[in-house]
Coordinates of C-alpha atoms in Angstrom, one line a residue:
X1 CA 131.3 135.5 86.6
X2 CA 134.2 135.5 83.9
X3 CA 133.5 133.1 81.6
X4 CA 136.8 133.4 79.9
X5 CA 138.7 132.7 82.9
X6 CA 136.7 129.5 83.8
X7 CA 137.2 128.3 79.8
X8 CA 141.0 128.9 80.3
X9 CA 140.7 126.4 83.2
X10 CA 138.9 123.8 81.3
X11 CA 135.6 121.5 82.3
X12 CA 136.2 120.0 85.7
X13 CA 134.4 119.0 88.7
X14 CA 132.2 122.5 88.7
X15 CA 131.8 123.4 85.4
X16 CA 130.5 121.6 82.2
X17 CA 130.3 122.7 78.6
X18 CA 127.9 121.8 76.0
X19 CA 127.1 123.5 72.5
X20 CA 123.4 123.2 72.2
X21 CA 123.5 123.8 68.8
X22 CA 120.0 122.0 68.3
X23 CA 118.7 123.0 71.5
X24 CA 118.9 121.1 75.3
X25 CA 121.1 118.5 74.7
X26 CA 120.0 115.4 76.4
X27 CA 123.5 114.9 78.4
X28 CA 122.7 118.3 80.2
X29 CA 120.3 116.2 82.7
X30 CA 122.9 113.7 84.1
X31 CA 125.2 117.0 84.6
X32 CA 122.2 118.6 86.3
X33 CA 121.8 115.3 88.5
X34 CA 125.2 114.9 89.2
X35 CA 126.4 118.4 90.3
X36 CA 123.6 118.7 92.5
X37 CA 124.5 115.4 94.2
X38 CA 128.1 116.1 94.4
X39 CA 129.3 119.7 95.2
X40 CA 127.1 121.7 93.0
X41 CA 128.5 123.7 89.8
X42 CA 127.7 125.6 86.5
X43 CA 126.9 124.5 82.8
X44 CA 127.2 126.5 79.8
X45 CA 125.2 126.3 77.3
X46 CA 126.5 127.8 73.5
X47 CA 130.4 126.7 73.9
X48 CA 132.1 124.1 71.9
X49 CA 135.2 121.5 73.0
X50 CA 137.6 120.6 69.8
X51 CA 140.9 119.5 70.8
X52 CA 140.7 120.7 74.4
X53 CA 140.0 124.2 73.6
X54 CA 136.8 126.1 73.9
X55 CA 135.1 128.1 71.7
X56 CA 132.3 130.3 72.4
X57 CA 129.7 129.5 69.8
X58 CA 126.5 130.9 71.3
X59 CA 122.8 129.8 71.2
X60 CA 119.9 130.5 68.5
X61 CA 116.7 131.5 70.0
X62 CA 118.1 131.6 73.7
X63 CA 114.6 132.3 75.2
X64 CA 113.0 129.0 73.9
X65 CA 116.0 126.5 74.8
X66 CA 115.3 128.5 78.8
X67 CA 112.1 128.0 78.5
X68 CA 112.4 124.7 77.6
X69 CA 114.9 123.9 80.6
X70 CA 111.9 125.2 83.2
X71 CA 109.6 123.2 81.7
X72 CA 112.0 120.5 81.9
X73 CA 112.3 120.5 85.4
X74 CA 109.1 121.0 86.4
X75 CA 108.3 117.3 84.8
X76 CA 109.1 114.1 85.5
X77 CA 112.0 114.0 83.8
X78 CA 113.9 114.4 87.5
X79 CA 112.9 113.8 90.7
X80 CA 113.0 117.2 91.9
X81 CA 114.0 121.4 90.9
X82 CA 116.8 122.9 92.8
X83 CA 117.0 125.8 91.1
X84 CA 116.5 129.3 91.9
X85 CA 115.1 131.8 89.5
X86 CA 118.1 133.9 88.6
X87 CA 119.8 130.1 88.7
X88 CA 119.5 130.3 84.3
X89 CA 120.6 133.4 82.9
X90 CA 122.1 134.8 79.3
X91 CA 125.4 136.2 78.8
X92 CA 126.1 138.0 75.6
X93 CA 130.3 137.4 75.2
X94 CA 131.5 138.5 71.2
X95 CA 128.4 139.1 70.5
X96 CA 127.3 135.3 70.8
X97 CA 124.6 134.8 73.3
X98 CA 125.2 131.7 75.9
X99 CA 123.3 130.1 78.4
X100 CA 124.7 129.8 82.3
X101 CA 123.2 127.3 84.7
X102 CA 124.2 127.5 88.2
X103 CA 123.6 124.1 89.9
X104 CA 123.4 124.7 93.4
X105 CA 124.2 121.4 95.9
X106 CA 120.9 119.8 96.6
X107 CA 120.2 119.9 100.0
X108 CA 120.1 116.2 101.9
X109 CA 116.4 115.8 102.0
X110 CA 116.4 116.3 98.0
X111 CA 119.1 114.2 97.7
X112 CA 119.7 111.7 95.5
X113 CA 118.4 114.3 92.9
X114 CA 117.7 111.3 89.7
X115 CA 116.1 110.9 86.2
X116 CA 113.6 109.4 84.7
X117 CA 112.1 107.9 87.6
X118 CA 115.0 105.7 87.9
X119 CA 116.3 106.1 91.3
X120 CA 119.1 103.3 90.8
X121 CA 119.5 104.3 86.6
X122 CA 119.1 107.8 86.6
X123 CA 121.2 108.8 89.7
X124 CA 124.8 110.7 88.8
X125 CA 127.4 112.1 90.5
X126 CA 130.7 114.3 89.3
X127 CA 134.1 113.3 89.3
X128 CA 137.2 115.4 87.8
X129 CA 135.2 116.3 84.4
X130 CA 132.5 113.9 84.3
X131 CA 129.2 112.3 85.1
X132 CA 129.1 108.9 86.6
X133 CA 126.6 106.5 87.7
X134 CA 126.3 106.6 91.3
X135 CA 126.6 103.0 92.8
X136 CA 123.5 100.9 94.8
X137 CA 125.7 102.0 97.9
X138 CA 126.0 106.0 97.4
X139 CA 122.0 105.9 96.7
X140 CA 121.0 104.2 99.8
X141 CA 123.5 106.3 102.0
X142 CA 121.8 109.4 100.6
X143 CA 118.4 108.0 101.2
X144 CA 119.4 107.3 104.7
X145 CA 120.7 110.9 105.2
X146 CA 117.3 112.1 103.8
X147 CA 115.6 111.1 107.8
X148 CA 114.6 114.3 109.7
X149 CA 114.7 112.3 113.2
X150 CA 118.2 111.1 112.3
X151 CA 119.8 107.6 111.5
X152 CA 120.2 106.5 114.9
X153 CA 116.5 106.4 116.1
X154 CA 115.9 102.6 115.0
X155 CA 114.8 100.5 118.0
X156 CA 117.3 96.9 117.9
X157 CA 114.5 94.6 118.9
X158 CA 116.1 91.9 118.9
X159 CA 118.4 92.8 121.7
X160 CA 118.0 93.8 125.2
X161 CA 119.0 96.6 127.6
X162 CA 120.7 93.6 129.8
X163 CA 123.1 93.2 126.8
X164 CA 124.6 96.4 126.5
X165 CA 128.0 97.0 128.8
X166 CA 127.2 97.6 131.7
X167 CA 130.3 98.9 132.7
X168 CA 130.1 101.5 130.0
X169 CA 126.6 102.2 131.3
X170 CA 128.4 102.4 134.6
X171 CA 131.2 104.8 133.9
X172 CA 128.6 107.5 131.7
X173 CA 126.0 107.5 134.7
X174 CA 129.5 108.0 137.2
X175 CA 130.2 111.3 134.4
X176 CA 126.4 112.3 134.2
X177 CA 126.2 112.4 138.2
X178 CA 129.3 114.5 138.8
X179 CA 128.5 117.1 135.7
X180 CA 124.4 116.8 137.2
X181 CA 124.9 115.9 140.7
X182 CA 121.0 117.1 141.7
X183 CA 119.7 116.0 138.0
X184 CA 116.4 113.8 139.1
X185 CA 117.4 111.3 136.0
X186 CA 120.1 110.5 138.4
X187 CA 117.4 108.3 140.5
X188 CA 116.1 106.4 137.8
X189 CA 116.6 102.7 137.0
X190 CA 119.3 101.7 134.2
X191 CA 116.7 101.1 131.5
X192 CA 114.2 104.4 132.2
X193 CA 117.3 106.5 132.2
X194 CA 118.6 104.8 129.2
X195 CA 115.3 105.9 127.9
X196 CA 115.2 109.5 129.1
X197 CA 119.0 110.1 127.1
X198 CA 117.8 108.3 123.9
X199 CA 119.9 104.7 124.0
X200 CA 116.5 103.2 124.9
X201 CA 113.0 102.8 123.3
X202 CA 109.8 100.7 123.5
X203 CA 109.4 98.2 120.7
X204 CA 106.8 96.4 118.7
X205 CA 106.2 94.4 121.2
X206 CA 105.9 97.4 123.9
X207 CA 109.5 96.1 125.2
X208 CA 112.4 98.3 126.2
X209 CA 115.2 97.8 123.6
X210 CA 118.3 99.4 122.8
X211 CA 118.1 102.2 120.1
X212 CA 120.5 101.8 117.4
X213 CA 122.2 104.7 119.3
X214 CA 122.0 102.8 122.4
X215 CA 123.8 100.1 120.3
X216 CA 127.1 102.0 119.3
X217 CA 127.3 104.1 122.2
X218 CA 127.1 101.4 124.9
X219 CA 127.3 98.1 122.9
X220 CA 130.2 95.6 122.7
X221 CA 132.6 95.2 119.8
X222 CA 130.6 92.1 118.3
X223 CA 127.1 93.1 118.8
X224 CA 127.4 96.4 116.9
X225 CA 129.1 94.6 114.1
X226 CA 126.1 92.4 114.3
X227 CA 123.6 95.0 113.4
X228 CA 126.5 97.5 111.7
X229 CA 128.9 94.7 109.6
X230 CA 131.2 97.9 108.8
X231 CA 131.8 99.4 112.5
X232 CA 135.2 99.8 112.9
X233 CA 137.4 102.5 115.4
X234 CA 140.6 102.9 114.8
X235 CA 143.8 105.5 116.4
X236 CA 146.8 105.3 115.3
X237 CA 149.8 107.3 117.1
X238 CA 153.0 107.8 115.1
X239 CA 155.6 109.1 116.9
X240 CA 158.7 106.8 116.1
X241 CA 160.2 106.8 112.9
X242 CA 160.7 103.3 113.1
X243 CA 157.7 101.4 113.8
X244 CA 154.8 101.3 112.0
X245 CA 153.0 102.9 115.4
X246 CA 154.1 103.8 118.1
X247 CA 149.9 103.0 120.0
X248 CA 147.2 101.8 118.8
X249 CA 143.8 101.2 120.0
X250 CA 141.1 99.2 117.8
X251 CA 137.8 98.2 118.6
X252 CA 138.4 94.6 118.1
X253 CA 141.1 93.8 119.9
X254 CA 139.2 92.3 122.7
X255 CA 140.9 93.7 125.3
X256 CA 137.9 96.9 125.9
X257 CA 134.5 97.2 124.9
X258 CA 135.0 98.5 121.6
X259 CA 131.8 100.8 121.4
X260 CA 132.4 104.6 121.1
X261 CA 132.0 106.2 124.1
X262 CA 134.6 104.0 125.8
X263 CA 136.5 104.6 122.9
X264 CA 136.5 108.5 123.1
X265 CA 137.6 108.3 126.5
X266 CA 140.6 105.7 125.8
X267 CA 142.0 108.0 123.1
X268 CA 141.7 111.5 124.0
X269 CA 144.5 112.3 126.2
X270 CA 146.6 110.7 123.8
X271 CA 144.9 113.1 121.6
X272 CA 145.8 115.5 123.4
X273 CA 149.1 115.1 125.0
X274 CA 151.5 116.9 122.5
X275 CA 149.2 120.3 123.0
X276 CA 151.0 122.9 124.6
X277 CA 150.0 124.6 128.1
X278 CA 151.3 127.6 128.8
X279 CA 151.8 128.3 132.6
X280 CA 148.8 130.6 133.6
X281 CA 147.5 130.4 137.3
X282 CA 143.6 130.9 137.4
X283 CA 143.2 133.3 140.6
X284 CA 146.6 133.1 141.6
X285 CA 146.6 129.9 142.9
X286 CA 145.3 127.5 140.4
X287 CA 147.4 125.9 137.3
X288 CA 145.2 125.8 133.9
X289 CA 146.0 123.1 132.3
X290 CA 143.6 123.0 129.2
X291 CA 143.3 126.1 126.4
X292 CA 141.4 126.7 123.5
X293 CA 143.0 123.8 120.9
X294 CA 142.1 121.3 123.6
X295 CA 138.6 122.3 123.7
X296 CA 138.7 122.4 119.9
X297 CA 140.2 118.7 119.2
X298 CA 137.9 117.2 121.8
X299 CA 134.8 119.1 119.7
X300 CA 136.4 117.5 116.7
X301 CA 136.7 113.8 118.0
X302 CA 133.3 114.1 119.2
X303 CA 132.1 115.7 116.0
X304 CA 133.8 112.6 114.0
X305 CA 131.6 110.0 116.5
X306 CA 128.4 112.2 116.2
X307 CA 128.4 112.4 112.2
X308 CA 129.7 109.4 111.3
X309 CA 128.2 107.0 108.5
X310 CA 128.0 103.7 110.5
X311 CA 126.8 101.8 107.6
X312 CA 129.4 103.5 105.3
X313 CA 132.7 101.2 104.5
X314 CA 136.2 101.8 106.2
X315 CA 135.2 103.0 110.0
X316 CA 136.4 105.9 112.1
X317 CA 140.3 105.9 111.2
X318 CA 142.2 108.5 113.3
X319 CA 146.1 109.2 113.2
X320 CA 148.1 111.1 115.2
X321 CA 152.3 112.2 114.2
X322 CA 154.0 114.7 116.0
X323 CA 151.8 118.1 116.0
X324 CA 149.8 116.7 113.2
X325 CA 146.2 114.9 113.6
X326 CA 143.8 113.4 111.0
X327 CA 140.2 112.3 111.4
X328 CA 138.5 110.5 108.8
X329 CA 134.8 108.8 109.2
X330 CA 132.4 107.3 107.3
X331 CA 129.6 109.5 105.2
X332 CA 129.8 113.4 103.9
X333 CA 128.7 116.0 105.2
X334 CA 124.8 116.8 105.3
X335 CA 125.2 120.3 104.7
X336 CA 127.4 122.4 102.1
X337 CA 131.1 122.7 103.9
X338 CA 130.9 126.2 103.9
X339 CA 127.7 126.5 105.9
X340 CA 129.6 124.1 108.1
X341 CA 132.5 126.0 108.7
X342 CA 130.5 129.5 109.0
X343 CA 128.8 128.0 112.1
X344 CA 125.3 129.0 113.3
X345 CA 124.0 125.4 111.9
X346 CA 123.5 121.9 113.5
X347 CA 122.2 119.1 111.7
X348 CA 124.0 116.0 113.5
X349 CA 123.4 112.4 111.1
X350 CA 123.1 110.6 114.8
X351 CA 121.2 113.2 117.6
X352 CA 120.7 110.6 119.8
X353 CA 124.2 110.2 120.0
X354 CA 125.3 113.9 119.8
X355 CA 122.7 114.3 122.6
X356 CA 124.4 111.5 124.6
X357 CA 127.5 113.5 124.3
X358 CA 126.0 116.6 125.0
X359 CA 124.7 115.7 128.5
X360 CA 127.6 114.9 129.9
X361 CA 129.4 118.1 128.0
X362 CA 130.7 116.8 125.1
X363 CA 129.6 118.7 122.1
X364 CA 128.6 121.7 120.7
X365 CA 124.8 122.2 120.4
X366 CA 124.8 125.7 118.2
X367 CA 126.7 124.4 115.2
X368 CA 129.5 126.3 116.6
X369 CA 131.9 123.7 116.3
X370 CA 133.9 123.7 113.0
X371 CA 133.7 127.8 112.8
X372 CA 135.7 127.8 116.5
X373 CA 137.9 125.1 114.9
X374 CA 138.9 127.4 112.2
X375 CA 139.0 130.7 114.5
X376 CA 141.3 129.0 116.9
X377 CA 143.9 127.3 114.6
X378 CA 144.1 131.3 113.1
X379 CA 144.2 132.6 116.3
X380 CA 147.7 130.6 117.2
X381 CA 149.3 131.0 113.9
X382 CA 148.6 127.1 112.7
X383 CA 147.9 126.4 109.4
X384 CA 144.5 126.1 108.4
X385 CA 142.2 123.1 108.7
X386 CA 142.1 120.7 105.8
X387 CA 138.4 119.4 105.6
X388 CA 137.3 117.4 102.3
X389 CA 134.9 114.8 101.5
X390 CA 135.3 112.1 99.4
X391 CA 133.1 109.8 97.2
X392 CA 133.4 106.0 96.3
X393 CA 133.0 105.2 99.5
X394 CA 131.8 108.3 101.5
X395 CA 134.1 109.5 103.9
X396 CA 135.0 113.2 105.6
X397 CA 138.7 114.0 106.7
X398 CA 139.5 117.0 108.7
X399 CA 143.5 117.1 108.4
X400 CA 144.7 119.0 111.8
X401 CA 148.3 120.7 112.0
X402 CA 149.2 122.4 115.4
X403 CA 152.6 123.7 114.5
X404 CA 153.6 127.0 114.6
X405 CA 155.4 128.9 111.8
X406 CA 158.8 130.0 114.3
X407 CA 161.6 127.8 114.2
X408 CA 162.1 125.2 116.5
X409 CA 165.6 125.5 116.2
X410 CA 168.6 127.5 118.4
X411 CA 172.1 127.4 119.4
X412 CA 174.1 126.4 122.8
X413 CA 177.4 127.4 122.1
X414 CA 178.6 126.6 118.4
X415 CA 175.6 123.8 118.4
X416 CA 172.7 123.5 116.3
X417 CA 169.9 121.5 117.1
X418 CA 167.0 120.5 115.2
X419 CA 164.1 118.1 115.3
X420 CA 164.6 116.8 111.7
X421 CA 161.8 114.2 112.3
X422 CA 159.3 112.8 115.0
X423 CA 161.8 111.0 117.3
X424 CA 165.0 112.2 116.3
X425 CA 167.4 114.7 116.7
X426 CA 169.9 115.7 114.1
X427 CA 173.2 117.8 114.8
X428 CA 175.7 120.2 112.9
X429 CA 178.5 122.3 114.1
X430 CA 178.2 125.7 112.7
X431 CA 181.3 127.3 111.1
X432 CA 181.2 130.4 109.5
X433 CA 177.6 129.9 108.7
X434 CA 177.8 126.8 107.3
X435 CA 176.8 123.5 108.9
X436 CA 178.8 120.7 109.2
X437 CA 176.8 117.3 110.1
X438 CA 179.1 115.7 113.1
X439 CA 176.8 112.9 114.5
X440 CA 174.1 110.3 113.4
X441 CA 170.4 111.4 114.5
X442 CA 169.8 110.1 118.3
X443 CA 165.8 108.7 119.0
X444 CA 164.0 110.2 121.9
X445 CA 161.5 108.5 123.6
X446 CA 157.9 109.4 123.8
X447 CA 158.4 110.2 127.5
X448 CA 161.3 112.9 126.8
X449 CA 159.2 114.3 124.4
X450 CA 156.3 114.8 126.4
X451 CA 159.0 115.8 128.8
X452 CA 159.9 118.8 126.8
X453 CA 156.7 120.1 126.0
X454 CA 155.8 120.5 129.9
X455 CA 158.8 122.2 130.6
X456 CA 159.1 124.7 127.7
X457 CA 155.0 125.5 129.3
X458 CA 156.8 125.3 132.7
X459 CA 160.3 125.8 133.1
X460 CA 159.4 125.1 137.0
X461 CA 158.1 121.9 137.1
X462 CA 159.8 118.9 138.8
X463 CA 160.5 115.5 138.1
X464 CA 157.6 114.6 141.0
X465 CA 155.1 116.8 139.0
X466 CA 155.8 115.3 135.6
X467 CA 155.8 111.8 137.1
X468 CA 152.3 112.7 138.2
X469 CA 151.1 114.3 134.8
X470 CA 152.5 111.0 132.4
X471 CA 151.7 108.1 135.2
X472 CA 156.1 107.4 135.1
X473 CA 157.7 107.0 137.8
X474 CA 159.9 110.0 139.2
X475 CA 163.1 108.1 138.4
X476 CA 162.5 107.7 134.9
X477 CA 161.9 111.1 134.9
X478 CA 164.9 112.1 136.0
X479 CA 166.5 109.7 133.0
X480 CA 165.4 111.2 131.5
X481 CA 166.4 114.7 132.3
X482 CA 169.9 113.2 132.3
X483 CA 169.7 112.3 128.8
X484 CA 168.6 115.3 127.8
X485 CA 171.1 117.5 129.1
X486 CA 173.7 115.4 128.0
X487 CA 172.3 115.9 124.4
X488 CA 172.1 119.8 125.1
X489 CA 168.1 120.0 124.8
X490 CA 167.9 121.2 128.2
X491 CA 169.6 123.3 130.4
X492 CA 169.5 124.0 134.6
X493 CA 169.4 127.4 135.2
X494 CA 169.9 127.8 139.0
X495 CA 170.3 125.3 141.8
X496 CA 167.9 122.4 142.6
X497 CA 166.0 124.5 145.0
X498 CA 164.5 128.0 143.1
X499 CA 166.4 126.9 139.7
X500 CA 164.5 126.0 136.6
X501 CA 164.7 124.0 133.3
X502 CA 165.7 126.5 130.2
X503 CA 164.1 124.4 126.9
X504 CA 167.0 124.5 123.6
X505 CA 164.3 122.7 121.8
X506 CA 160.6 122.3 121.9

């Protein structure tokens, strides 16, 4: 560690600085507290702040002031030790002795790490360079988080299997069947096969009642908000420069069910539809029409559903520009990011709903999920994932770009095209390198985009084919076709029969 080059950066969120000129200064503990229940980070002991510069003033009698820190935490003084036992160690820098405490993130079951048995006094967490009181709602979120059997286990006893939606009951069995057509669950009655995939569980009173997993997963809009007052889904497409969105699809609208697997299935081929699919034929005869970053941003809606705080504030918000995705849900994670992003670890805050998912192949058991994310968006050149958490309220945003570095613009002639924004074209005339602008952008439609993206994957395809694969009808196809030649975009290489579409822009 170079001490020097942290100092030069100043305290922030992982580091903290204290003299201890007359030994363990009593503000080292709600440091201690609140880097173990934030992201973890390191305190020296022995340098001084004046005027927002550091100076390295050292310790006397290093030994006694360690000595005293083990003690420390090996009393009541907080709830639990975190530390390892090379997690204190001296440094000798000018020949002035400090103190260096790495703080390591608590993991959830330790968590809240507090003082002075005060769970709802003593319980800090860090933010920029300081310690702050963690509010009633932070403390009881990392209480719930601290459950081995998950948060989603709690039987709703004062509703019934008969309440759920049945159609959304319907349409999972009709999913389970076809993935596990022989599967003997396939026989049962609703509430015994409810049961068997965890939405369903005796009560009390020796009933069969919906688990709270039961509850999201199948339940409509104003019965989970009943028993979760915060439940909220939200996807918001913005592809049109001049609307606020382009779709939208909330859980209380009243027009669907509003619970989370119907929602999943309502929004992910809009998810999906700007990813492109290059032509391949599986055995010669067979189009594939899904790759890898299909796989990876279903994995990453399901993930969202499957960690999600549904007590924490704000809902599952998802929004979608051109290329570009974000995902943001309720809660942080339960294990450090890194360990989440090098794989090999699962530890879902809802099983019973990652296990719902998982039977009908949706989700990944091996805690695989993020580390494919990340291999994938490397292995086609897109920038990499943004994941972050945030505190005041609790919330996790993975920020998704699919966009490759080449440029998406060419030339027809003297013409330049480029897609200046979502929805727009904007067009110069190229003399002598220089561009002058000759017309006002032009809006495409949603359609002519999607339009695009099929045919630069298959210059082939026909307007009967595309009709088929966006649910338009073939004349609007052919609109659009119209338009776009007439804007230069595309270009007919060949005759109707055995020609094919050349793509000026993707």
């Amino acid at each position: 560690m170079d001490i020097r080059e942290l100092l030069k950066k100043g305290e922030s969120i992982f580091l903290e600085c204290k003299s201890a000129a007359g030994g363990v200064p009593k503000s080292l503990w709600d440091s201690y507290s609140a880097f173990a229940n934030t992201y973890g980070g390191t305190i020296l002991l022995g340098v001084e702040e004046k005027k927002s510069k550091f100076t390295i003033t050292g310790v006397d009698n290093p030994q006694a002031i360690i000595s005293d820190l083990w003690n420390t935490l090996c009393s009541d003084k907080v709830s639990g030790n975190i530390l390892f036992n090379d997690s204190i160690y001296t440094l000798t820098i000018d020949e002035r002795t400090i103190i260096v405490i790495e703080v390591p993130r608590a993991e959830r079951t330790d968590r809240p790490v507090f003082l002075n048995k005060n769970l709802y006094g003593g319980t800090f967490r860090r933010n920029g360079d300081g310690d702050y009181h963690c509010t009633r709602e932070q403390i009881v979120a990392m209480v719930r988080d601290q459950q081995e059997q998950g948060v989603d286990g709690k039987i709703i006893e004062n509703m019934t299997v008969a309440e759920l939606n049945q159609e959304s009951i319907q349409g999972y069995r009709n999913i389970f069947k076809l993935s596990k057509p022989d599967h003997v669950w396939n026989k049962l009655s609703e509430e015994f096969f409810l049961m068997k995939i965890g939405a369903a569980g005796r009560g009390t009173d020796c009933e069969i009642h919906p688990t709270a997993a039961g509850l999201l997963f199948f339940g409509d809009f104003i019965s989970i908000v009943n028993e979760f007052p915060n439940f909220f889904l939200d996807y918001r497409e913005h592809l049109l420069a001049d609307e606020r969105w382009s779709d939208r699809v909330c859980s209380g609208d009243a027009t669907w069910s509003g619970n989370i697997f119907d929602f999943y299935f309502r929004i992910i081929n809009r998810l999906l539809s700007d990813v492109k699919v290059p032509f391949q034929l599986k055995d010669g005869l067979t189009r594939i029409n899904e790759t890898t970053v299909h796989k990876a941003l279903r994995e990453a809606l399901a993930n969202a559903l499957i960690h999600s705080d549904y007590n924490g504030r704000r809902g599952i918000v998802i929004e979608k520009s051109f290329r570009h995705i974000s995902i943001k849900n309720p809660g942080i994670f339960r294990l450090n990011i890194e360990d989440a992003i090098n794989g090999g670890v699962s530890d879902a805050r809802n099983p019973r709903i990652f296990n719902m998912f998982n039977l009908i192949d949706i989700g990944e058991r091996s805690g695989c999920g993020l580390c494919n994310l990340y291999n994938i968006w490397e292995d086609n050149n897109f920038p990499q994932p943004e994941l972050l958490e945030e505190f005041n309220p609790d919330r996790t945003s993975l920020v998704l770009d699919f966009s490759t570095s080449s440029n998406i613009s060419s030339t027809i002639d003297d013409m330049a095209i480029t897609l200046r924004e979502p929805g727009f074209l904007s067009y110069s005339r190229v003399h002598n390198s220089s561009k002058e602008y000759v017309a006002a952008p032009v809006k495409l439609s949603k359609t002519a985009h999607k339009i695009l993206s099929i045919l630069s994957e298959d210059p082939f395809a026909t307007a009967q084919s595309i009709s088929e694969d966006l649910e338009v009808t073939s004349r609007a196809i052919e609109k659009n076709f119209q338009k776009l030649k007439q804007l230069g975009v595309i270009q007919r290489v060949g005759g109707t029969k055995g020609g094919h579409w050349k793509v000026i822009i993707q």
